[in-house]
mmCIF file of C-alpha atoms and ligand atoms in Angstrom:
data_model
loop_
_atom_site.group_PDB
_atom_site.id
_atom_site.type_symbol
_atom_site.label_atom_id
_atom_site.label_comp_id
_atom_site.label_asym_id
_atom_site.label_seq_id
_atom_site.Cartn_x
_atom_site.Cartn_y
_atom_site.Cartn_z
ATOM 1 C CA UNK A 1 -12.809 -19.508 -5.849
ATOM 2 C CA UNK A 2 -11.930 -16.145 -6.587
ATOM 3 C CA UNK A 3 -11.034 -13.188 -4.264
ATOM 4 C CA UNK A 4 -13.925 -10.955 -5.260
ATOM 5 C CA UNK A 5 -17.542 -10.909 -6.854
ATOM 6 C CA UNK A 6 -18.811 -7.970 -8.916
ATOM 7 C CA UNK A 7 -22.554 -7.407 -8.568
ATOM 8 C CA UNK A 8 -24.315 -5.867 -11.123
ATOM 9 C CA UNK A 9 -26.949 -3.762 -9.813
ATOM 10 C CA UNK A 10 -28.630 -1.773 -12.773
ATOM 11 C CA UNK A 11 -27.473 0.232 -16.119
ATOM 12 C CA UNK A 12 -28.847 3.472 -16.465
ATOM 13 C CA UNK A 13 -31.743 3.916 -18.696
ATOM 14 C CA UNK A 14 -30.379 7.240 -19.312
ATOM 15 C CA UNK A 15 -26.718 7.045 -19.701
ATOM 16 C CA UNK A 16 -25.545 3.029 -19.943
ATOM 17 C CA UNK A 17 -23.494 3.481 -16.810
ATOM 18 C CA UNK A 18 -23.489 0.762 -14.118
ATOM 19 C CA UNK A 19 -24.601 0.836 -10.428
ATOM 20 C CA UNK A 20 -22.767 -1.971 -8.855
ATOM 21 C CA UNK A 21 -21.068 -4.175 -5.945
ATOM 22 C CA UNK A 22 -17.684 -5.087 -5.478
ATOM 23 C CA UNK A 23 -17.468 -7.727 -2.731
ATOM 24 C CA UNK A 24 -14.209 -7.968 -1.574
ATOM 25 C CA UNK A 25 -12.556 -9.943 1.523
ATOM 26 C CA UNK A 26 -11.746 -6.139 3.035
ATOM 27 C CA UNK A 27 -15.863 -5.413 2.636
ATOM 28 C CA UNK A 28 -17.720 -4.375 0.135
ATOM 29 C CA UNK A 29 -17.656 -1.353 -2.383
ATOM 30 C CA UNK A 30 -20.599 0.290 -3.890
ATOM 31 C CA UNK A 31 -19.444 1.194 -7.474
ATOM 32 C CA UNK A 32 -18.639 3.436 -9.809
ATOM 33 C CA UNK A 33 -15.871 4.447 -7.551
ATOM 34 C CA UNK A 34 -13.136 6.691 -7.008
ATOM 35 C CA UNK A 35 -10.129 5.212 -5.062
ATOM 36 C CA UNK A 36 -7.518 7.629 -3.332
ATOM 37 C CA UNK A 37 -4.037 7.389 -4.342
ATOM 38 C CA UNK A 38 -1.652 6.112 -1.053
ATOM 39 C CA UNK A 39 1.912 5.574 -2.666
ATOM 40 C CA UNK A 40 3.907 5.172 -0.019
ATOM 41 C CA UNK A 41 1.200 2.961 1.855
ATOM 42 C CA UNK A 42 -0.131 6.579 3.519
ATOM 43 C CA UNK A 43 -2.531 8.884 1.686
ATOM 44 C CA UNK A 44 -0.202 11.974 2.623
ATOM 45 C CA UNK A 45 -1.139 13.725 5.602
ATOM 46 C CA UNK A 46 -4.225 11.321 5.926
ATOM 47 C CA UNK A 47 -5.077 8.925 8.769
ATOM 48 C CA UNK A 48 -7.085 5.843 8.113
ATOM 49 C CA UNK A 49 -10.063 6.895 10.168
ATOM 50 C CA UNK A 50 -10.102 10.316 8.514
ATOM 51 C CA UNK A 51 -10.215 8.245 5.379
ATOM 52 C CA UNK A 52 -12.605 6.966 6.702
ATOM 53 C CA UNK A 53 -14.892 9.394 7.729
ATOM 54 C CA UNK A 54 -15.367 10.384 3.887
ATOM 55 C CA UNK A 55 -16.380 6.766 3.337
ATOM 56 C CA UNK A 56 -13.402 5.546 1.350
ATOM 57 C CA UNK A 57 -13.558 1.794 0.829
ATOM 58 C CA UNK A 58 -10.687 1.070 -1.185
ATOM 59 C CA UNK A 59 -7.188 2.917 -1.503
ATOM 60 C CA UNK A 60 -4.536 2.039 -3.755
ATOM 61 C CA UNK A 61 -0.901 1.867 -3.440
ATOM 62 C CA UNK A 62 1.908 1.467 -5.725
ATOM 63 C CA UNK A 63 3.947 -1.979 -6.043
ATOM 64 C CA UNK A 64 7.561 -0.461 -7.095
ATOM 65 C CA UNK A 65 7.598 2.335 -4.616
ATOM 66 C CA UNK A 66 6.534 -0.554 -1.562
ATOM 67 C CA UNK A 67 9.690 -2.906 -3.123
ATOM 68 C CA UNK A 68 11.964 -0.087 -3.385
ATOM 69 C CA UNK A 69 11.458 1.111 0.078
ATOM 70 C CA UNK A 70 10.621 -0.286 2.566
ATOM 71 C CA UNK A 71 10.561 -3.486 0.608
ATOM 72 C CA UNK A 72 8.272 -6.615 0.465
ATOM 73 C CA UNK A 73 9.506 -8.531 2.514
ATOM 74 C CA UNK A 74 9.415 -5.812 5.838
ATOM 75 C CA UNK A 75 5.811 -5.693 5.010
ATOM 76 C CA UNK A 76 4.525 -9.547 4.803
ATOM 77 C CA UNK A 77 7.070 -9.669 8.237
ATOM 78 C CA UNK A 78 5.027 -6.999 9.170
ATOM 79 C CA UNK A 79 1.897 -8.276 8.424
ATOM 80 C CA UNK A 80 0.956 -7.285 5.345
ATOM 81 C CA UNK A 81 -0.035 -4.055 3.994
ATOM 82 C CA UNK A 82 -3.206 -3.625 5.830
ATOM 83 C CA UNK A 83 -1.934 -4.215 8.876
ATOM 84 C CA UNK A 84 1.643 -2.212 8.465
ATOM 85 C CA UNK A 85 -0.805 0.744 7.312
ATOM 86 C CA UNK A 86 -3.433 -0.008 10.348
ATOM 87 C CA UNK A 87 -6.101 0.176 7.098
ATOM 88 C CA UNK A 88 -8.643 -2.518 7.262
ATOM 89 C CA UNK A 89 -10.735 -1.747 4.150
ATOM 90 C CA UNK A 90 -9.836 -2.776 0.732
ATOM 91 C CA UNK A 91 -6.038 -2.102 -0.913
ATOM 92 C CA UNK A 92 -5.361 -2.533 -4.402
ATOM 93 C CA UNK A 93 -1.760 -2.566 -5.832
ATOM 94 C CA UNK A 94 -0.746 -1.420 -9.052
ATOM 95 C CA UNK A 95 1.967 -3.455 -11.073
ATOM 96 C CA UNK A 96 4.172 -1.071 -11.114
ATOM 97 C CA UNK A 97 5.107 -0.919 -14.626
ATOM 98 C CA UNK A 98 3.981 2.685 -15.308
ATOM 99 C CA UNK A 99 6.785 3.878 -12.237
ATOM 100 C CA UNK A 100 9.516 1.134 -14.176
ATOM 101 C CA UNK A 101 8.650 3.450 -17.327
ATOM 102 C CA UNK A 102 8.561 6.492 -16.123
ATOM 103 C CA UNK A 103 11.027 6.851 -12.900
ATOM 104 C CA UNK A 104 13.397 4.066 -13.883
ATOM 105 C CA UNK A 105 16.558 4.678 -15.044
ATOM 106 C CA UNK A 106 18.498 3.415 -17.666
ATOM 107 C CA UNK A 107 15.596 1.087 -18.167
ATOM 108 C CA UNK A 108 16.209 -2.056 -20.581
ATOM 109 C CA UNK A 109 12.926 -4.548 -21.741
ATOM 110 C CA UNK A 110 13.488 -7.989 -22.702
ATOM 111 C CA UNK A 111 10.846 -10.977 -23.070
ATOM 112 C CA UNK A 112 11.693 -11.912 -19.990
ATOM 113 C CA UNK A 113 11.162 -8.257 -17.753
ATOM 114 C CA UNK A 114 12.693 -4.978 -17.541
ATOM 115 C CA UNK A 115 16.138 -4.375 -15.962
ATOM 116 C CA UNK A 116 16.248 -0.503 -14.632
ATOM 117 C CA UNK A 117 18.142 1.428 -11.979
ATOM 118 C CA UNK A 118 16.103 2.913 -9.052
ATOM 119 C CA UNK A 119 15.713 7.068 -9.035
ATOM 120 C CA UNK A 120 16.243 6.850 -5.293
ATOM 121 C CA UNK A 121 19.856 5.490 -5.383
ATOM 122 C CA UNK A 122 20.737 4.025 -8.933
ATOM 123 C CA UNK A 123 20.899 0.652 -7.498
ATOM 124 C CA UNK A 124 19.815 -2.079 -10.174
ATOM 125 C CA UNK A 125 16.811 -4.148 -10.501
ATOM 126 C CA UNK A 126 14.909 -6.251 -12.305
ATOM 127 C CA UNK A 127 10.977 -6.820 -12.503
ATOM 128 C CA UNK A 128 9.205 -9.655 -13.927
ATOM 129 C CA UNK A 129 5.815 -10.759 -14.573
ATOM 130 C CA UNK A 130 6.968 -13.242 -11.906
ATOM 131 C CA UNK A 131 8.675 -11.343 -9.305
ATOM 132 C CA UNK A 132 5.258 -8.477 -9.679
ATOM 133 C CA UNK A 133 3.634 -11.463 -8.309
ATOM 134 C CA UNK A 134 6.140 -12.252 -5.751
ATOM 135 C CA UNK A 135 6.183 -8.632 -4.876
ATOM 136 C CA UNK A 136 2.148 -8.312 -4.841
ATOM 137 C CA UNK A 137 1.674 -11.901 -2.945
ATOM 138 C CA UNK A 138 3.799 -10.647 -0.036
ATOM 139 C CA UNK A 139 2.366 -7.165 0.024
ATOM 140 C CA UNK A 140 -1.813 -8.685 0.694
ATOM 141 C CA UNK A 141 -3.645 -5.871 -1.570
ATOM 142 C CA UNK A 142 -6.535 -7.234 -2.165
ATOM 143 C CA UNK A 143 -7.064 -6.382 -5.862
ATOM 144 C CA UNK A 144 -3.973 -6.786 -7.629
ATOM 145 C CA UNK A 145 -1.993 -6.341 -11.131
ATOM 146 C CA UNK A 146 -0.809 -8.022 -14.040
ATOM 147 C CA UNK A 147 2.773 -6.541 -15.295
ATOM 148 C CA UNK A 148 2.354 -4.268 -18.280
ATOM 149 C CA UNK A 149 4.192 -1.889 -20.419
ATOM 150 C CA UNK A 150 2.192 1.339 -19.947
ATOM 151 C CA UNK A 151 2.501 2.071 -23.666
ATOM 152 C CA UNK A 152 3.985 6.255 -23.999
ATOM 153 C CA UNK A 153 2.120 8.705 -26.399
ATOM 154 C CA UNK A 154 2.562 9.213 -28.744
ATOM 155 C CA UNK A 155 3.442 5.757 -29.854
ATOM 156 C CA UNK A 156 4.092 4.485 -33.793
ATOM 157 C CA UNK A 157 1.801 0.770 -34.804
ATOM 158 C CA UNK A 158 4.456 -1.780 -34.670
ATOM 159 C CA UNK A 159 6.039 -0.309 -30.992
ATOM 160 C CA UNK A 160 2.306 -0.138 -30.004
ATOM 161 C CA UNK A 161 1.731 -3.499 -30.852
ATOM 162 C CA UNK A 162 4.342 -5.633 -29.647
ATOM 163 C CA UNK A 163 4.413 -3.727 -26.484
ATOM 164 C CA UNK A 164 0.646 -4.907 -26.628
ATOM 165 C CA UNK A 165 1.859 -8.479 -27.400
ATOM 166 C CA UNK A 166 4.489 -8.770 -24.915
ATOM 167 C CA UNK A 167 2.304 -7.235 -21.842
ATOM 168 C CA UNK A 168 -0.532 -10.353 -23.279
ATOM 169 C CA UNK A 169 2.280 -12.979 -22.402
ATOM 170 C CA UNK A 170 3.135 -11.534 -19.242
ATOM 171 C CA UNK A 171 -0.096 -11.642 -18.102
ATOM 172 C CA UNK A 172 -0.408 -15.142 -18.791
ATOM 173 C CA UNK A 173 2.988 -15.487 -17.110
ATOM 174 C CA UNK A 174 1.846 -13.686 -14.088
ATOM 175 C CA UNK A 175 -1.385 -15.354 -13.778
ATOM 176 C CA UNK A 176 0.914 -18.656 -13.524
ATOM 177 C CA UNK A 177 2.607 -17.055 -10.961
ATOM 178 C CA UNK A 178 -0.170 -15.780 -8.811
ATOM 179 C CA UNK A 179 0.090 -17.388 -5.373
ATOM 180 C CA UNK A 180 -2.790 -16.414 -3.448
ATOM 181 C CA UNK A 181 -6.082 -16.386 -5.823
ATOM 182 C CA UNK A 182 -8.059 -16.904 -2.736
ATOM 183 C CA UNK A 183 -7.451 -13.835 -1.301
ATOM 184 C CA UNK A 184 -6.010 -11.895 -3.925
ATOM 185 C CA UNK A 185 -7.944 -10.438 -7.650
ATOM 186 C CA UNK A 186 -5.467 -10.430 -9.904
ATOM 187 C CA UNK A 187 -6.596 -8.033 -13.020
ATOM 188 C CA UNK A 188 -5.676 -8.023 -16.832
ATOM 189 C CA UNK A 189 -4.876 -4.949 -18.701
ATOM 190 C CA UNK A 190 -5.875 -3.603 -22.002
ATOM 191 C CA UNK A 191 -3.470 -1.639 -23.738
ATOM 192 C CA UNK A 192 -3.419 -0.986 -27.709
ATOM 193 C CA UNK A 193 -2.460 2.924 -27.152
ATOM 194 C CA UNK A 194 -4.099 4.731 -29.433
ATOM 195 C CA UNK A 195 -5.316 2.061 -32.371
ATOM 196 C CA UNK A 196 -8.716 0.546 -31.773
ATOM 197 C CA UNK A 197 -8.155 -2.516 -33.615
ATOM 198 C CA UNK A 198 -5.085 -3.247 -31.441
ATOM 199 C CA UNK A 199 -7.698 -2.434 -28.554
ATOM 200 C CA UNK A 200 -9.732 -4.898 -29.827
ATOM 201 C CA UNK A 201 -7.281 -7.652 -29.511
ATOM 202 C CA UNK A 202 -5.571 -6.710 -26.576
ATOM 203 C CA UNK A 203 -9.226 -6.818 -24.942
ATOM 204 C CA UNK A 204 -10.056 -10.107 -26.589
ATOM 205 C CA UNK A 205 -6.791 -11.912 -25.765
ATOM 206 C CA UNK A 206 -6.679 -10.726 -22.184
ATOM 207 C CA UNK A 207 -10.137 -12.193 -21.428
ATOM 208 C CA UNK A 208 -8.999 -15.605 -23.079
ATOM 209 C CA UNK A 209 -6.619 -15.549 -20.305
ATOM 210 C CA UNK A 210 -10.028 -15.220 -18.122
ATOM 211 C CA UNK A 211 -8.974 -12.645 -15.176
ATOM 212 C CA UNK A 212 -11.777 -12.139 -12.305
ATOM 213 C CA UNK A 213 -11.741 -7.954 -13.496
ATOM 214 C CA UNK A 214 -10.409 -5.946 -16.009
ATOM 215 C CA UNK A 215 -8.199 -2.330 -16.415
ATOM 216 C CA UNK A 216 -7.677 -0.267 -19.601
ATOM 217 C CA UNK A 217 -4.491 1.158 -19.144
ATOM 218 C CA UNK A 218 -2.330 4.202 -21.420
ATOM 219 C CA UNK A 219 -5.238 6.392 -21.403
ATOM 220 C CA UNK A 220 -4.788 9.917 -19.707
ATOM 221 C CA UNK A 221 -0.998 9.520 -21.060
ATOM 222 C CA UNK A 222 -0.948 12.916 -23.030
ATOM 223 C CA UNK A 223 -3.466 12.191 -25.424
ATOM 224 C CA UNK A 224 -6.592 14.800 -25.988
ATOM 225 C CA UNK A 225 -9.197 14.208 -23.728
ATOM 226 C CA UNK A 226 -10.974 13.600 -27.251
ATOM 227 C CA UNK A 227 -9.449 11.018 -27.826
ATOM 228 C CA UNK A 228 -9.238 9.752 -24.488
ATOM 229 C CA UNK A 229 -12.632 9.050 -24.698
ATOM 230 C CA UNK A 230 -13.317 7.979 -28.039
ATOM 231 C CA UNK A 231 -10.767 5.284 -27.281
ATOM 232 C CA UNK A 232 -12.799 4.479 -24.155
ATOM 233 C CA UNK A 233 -16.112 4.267 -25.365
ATOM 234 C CA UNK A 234 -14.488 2.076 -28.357
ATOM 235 C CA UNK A 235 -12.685 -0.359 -25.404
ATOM 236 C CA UNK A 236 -15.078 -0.687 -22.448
ATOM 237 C CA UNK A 237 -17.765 -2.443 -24.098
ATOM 238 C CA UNK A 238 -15.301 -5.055 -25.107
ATOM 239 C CA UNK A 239 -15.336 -6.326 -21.702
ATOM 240 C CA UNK A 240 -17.262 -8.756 -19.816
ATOM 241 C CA UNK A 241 -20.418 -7.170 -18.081
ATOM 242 C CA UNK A 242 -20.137 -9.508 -15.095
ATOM 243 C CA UNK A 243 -16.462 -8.173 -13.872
ATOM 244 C CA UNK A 244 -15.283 -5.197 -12.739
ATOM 245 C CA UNK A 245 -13.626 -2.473 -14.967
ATOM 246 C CA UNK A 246 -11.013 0.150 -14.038
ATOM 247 C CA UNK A 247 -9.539 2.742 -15.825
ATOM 248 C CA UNK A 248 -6.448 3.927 -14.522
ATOM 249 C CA UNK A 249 -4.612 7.220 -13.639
ATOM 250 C CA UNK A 250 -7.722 9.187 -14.312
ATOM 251 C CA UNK A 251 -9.757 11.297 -12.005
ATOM 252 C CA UNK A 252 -10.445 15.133 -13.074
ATOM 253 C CA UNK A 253 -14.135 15.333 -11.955
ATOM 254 C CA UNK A 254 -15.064 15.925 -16.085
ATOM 255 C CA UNK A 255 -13.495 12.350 -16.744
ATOM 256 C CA UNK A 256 -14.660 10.618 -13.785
ATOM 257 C CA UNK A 257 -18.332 11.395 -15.162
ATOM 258 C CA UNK A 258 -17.278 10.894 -18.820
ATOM 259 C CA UNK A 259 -15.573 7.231 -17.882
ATOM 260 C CA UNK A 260 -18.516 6.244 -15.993
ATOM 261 C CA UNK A 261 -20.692 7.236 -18.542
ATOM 262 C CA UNK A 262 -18.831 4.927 -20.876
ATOM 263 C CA UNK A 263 -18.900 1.813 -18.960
ATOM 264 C CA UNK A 264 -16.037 2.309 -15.830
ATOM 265 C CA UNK A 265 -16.793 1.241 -12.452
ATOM 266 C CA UNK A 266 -13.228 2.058 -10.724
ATOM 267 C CA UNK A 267 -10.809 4.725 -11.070
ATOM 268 C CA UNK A 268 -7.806 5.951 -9.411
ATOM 269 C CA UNK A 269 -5.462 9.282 -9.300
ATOM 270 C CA UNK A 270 -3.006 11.011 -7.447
ATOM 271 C CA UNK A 271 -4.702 14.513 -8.632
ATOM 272 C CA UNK A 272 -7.371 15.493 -5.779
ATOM 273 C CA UNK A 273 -4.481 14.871 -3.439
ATOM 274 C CA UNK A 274 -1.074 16.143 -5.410
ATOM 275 C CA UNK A 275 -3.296 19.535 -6.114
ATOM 276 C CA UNK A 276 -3.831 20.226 -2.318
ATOM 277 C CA UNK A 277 -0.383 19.920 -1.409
ATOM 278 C CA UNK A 278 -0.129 22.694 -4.020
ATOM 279 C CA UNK A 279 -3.126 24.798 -2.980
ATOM 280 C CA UNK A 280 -5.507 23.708 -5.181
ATOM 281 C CA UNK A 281 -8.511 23.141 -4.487
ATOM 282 C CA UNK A 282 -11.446 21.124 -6.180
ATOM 283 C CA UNK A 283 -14.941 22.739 -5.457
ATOM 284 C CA UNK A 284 -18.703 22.122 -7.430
ATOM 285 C CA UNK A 285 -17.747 25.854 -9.337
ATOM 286 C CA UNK A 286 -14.508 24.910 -10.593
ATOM 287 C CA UNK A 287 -10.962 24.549 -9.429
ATOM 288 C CA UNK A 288 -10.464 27.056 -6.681
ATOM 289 C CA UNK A 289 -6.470 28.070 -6.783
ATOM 290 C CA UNK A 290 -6.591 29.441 -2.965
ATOM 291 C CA UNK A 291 -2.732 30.279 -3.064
ATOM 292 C CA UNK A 292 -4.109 33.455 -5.393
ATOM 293 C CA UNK A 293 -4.330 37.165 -4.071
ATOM 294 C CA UNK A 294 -7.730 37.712 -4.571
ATOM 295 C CA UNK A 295 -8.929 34.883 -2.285
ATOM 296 C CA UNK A 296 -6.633 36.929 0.998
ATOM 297 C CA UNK A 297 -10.384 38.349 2.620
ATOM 298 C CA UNK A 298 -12.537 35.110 1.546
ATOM 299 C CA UNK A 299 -14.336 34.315 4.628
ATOM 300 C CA UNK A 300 -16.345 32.332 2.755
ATOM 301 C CA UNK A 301 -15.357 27.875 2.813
ATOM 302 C CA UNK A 302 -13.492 25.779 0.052
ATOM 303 C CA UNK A 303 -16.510 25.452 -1.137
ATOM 304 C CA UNK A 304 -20.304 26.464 0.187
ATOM 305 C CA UNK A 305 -22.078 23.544 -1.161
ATOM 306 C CA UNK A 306 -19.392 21.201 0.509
ATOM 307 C CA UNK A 307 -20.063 19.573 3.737
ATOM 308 C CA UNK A 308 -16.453 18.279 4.742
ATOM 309 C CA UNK A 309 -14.805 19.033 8.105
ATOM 310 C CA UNK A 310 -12.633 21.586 5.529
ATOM 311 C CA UNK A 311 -15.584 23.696 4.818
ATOM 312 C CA UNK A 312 -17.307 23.538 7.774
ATOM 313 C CA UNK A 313 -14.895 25.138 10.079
ATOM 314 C CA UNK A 314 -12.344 27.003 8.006
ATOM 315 C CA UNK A 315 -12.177 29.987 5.604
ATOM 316 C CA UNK A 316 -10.353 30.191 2.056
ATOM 317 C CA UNK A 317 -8.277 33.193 4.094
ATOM 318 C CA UNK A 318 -7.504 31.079 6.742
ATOM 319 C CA UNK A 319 -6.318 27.910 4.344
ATOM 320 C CA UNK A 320 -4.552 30.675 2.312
ATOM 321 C CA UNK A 321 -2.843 32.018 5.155
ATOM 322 C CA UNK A 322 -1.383 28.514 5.590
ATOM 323 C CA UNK A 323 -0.396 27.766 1.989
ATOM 324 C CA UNK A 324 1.605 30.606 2.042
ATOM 325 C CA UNK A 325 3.191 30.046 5.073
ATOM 326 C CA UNK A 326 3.803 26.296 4.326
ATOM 327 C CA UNK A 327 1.953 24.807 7.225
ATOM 328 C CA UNK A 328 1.290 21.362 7.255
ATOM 329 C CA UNK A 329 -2.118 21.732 8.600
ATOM 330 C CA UNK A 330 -3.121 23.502 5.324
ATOM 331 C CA UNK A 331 -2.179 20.722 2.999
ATOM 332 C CA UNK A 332 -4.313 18.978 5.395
ATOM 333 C CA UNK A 333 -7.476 20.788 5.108
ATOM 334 C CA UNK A 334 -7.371 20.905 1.620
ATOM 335 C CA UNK A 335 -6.823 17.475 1.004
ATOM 336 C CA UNK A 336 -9.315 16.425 3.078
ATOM 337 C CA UNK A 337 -11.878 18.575 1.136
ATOM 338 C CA UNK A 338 -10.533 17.680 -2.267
ATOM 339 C CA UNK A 339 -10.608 13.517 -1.369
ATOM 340 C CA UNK A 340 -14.593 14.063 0.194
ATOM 341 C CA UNK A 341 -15.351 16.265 -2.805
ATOM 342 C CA UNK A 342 -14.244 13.162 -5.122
ATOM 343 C CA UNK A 343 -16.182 10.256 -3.093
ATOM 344 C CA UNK A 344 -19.235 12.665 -2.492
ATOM 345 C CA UNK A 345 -19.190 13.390 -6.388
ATOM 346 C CA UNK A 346 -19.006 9.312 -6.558
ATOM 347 C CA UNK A 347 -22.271 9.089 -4.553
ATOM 348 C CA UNK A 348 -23.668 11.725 -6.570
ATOM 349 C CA UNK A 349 -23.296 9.897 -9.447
ATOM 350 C CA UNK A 350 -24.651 6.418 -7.951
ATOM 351 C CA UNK A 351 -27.551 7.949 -6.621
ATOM 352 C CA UNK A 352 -27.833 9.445 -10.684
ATOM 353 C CA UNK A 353 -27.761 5.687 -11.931
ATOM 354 C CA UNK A 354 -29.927 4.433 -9.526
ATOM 355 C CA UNK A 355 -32.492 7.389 -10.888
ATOM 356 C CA UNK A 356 -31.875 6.826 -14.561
ATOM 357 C CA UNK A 357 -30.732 10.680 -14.735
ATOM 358 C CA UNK A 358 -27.134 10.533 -15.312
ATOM 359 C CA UNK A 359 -26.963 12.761 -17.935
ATOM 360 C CA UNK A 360 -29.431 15.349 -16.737
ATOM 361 C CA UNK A 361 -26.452 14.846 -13.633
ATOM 362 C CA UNK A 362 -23.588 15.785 -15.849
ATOM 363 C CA UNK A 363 -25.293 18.634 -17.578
ATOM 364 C CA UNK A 364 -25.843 19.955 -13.935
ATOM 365 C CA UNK A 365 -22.467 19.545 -12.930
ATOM 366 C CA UNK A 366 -21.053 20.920 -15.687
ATOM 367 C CA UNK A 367 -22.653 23.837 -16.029
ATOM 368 C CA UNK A 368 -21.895 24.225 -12.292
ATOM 369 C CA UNK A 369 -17.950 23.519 -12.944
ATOM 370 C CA UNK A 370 -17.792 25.466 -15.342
ATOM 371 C CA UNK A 371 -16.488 22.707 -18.268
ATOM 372 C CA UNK A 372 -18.006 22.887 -22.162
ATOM 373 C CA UNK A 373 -20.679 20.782 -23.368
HETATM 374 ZN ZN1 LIG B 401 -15.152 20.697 1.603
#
């Protein structure tokens, strides 16, 4: 029995994206959607019924910050993650191979995992497909990851490959090693970088290991977003139409559209939020940088098509005003409109698919934000 059930609704006649389901043991998710980014097990400066209140169903949080601090083990004593964060919707974990990659230190990879030093103390560890599972069994997310090597860009064939190879076995090692597949969705990952036919394979061989959904990962890794989505629209229809499919680590409002277009029915990114700690806001005309001079006598919202608590009550002067003084309360209002923007853009999109008008949708919103054709 697995942990979840994807539910195809419809494709759009228009477009080819899906409108779909995702029934999960934490409720159930109306897809395509856009999942904040909680790393330490808090959206910063969020609380779970202000998440809430923008209708987020599923949050995700990240595997080696939760075993580097405050460990696994605190939070199954504690619970589990849902109940140490006091959020009862859906949680899904990352492996976290692309923090091993890119925070660890002095990082060596062997068949058997990658020994690294944490870039909190330099203390040593090592992470296996085994131990992920160890790590995501005690945490409770209910969608969870298979170890993988995020492959870098650029990347030559051969490194691209066998890094493609090795994070194949480890999925088949960590599926072995999955505890709770009751409760728990363990997903494969595609990888292949940059080279379709090692995209090809990487998609063929993960679904031979038969996972209950699916994520393309090393996209959005410093590639063109050209690219980026040529390399998409070459991998998603690879996978199975009956399970989910996630891209990671993407989430500008341009390749939210773009990904769904092509096939995606989950994404994640730490954008929307890491933006409005720096004063940046996201708004249907563009990014709105409120930190600048010339927004010091805007009495106007965020943004006047917006209906979060953010634009409803306060002024880009006021939020300014705050950025500049580094009060807490303005990283607050502006990521509380950037995260509503992203889920209300989500539902705008749905409601698209539902209509078979997708891409009359995108040509709207584009022209709107201000992004080429
Ligand atoms: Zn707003």
């Amino acid at each position: 029995m697995n942990a979840i059930k994807y539910e195809l609704i419809k494709v759009c006649k228009q477009s080819g994206a899906r409108l779909g389901k995702l029934h999960t043991p934490h409720g159930t998710i109306d897809t395509p959607v856009f999942m904040p980014v909680g790393t330490q097990a808090t959206i910063k400066s969020m609380t779970p019924e202000e998440l809430k209140q923008m209708d987020a169903k599923i949050i995700l949080s990240n595997t080696y910050h939760l075993y580097l601090r405050p460990g696994h083990h605190l939070v199954e004593k504690a619970g589990g993650l849902h109940k140490f964060m006091n959020w009862d919707r859906a949680i899904l974990t990352d492996s976290g191979g692309f923090q091993v990659f890119s925070l660890g230190d002095l990082r060596k990879i062997t068949e058997e995992g990658v020994t690294f030093r944490s870039h909190l103390d330099g203390s040593k560890h090592f992470l296996s497909p085994e131990k992920v599972m160890e790590i995501e069994n005690a945490l409770g997310a209910d969608i969870i990851m298979s170890f993988d090597e995020c492959t870098p860009y650029p990347a030559d064939y051969n490194y691209t490959k066998n890094s493609m190879e090795r994070t194949l076995r480890w999925a088949e090692r960590g599926k072995n090693a999955h505890k709770k597949t009751d409760v728990q969705a363990l997903f494969g990952i595609v990888q292949g970088g940059m080279y379709k036919d090692l995209r090809y394979e990487s998609a063929m061989r993960t679904q031979e290991i038969d996972f209950p959904g699916y994520s393309i990962g090393g996209l959005s890794v410093g590639e063109s977003k050209e690219m980026m989505r040529d390399i998409l629209e070459h991998t998603a229809p690879l996978l199975p139409t009956d399970k989910p499919r996630y891209l990671m680590g993407v989430g500008s409002p341009d390749d939210l559209i773009d990904g769904v277009i092509r096939g995606i029915d989950m994404f994640d990114c730490v954008l929307p939020t890491r933006i409005a700690r720096n004063g940046t806001a996201m708004t249907s005309q563009g990014k709105v940088v409120v930190r600048n001079a010339n927004y010091a006598e805007s009495f106007e919202p965020l943004d006047s098509h917006c209906n979060c608590y953010t634009c409803q009550n306060y002024s880009r002067a006021y939020i300014r005003h705050l950025v500049k003084t580094n009060e807490i309360l303005g990283a607050r209002l502006i990521t509380t409109h950037n995260l509503h923007f992203l889920i209300n853009l989500m539902k705008q999109i749905r409601e698209a698919i539902a209509e078979d008008r997708l891409l009359d949708f995108r040509k709207e919103f584009f022209e709107s934000y201000g992004y080429q054709l």
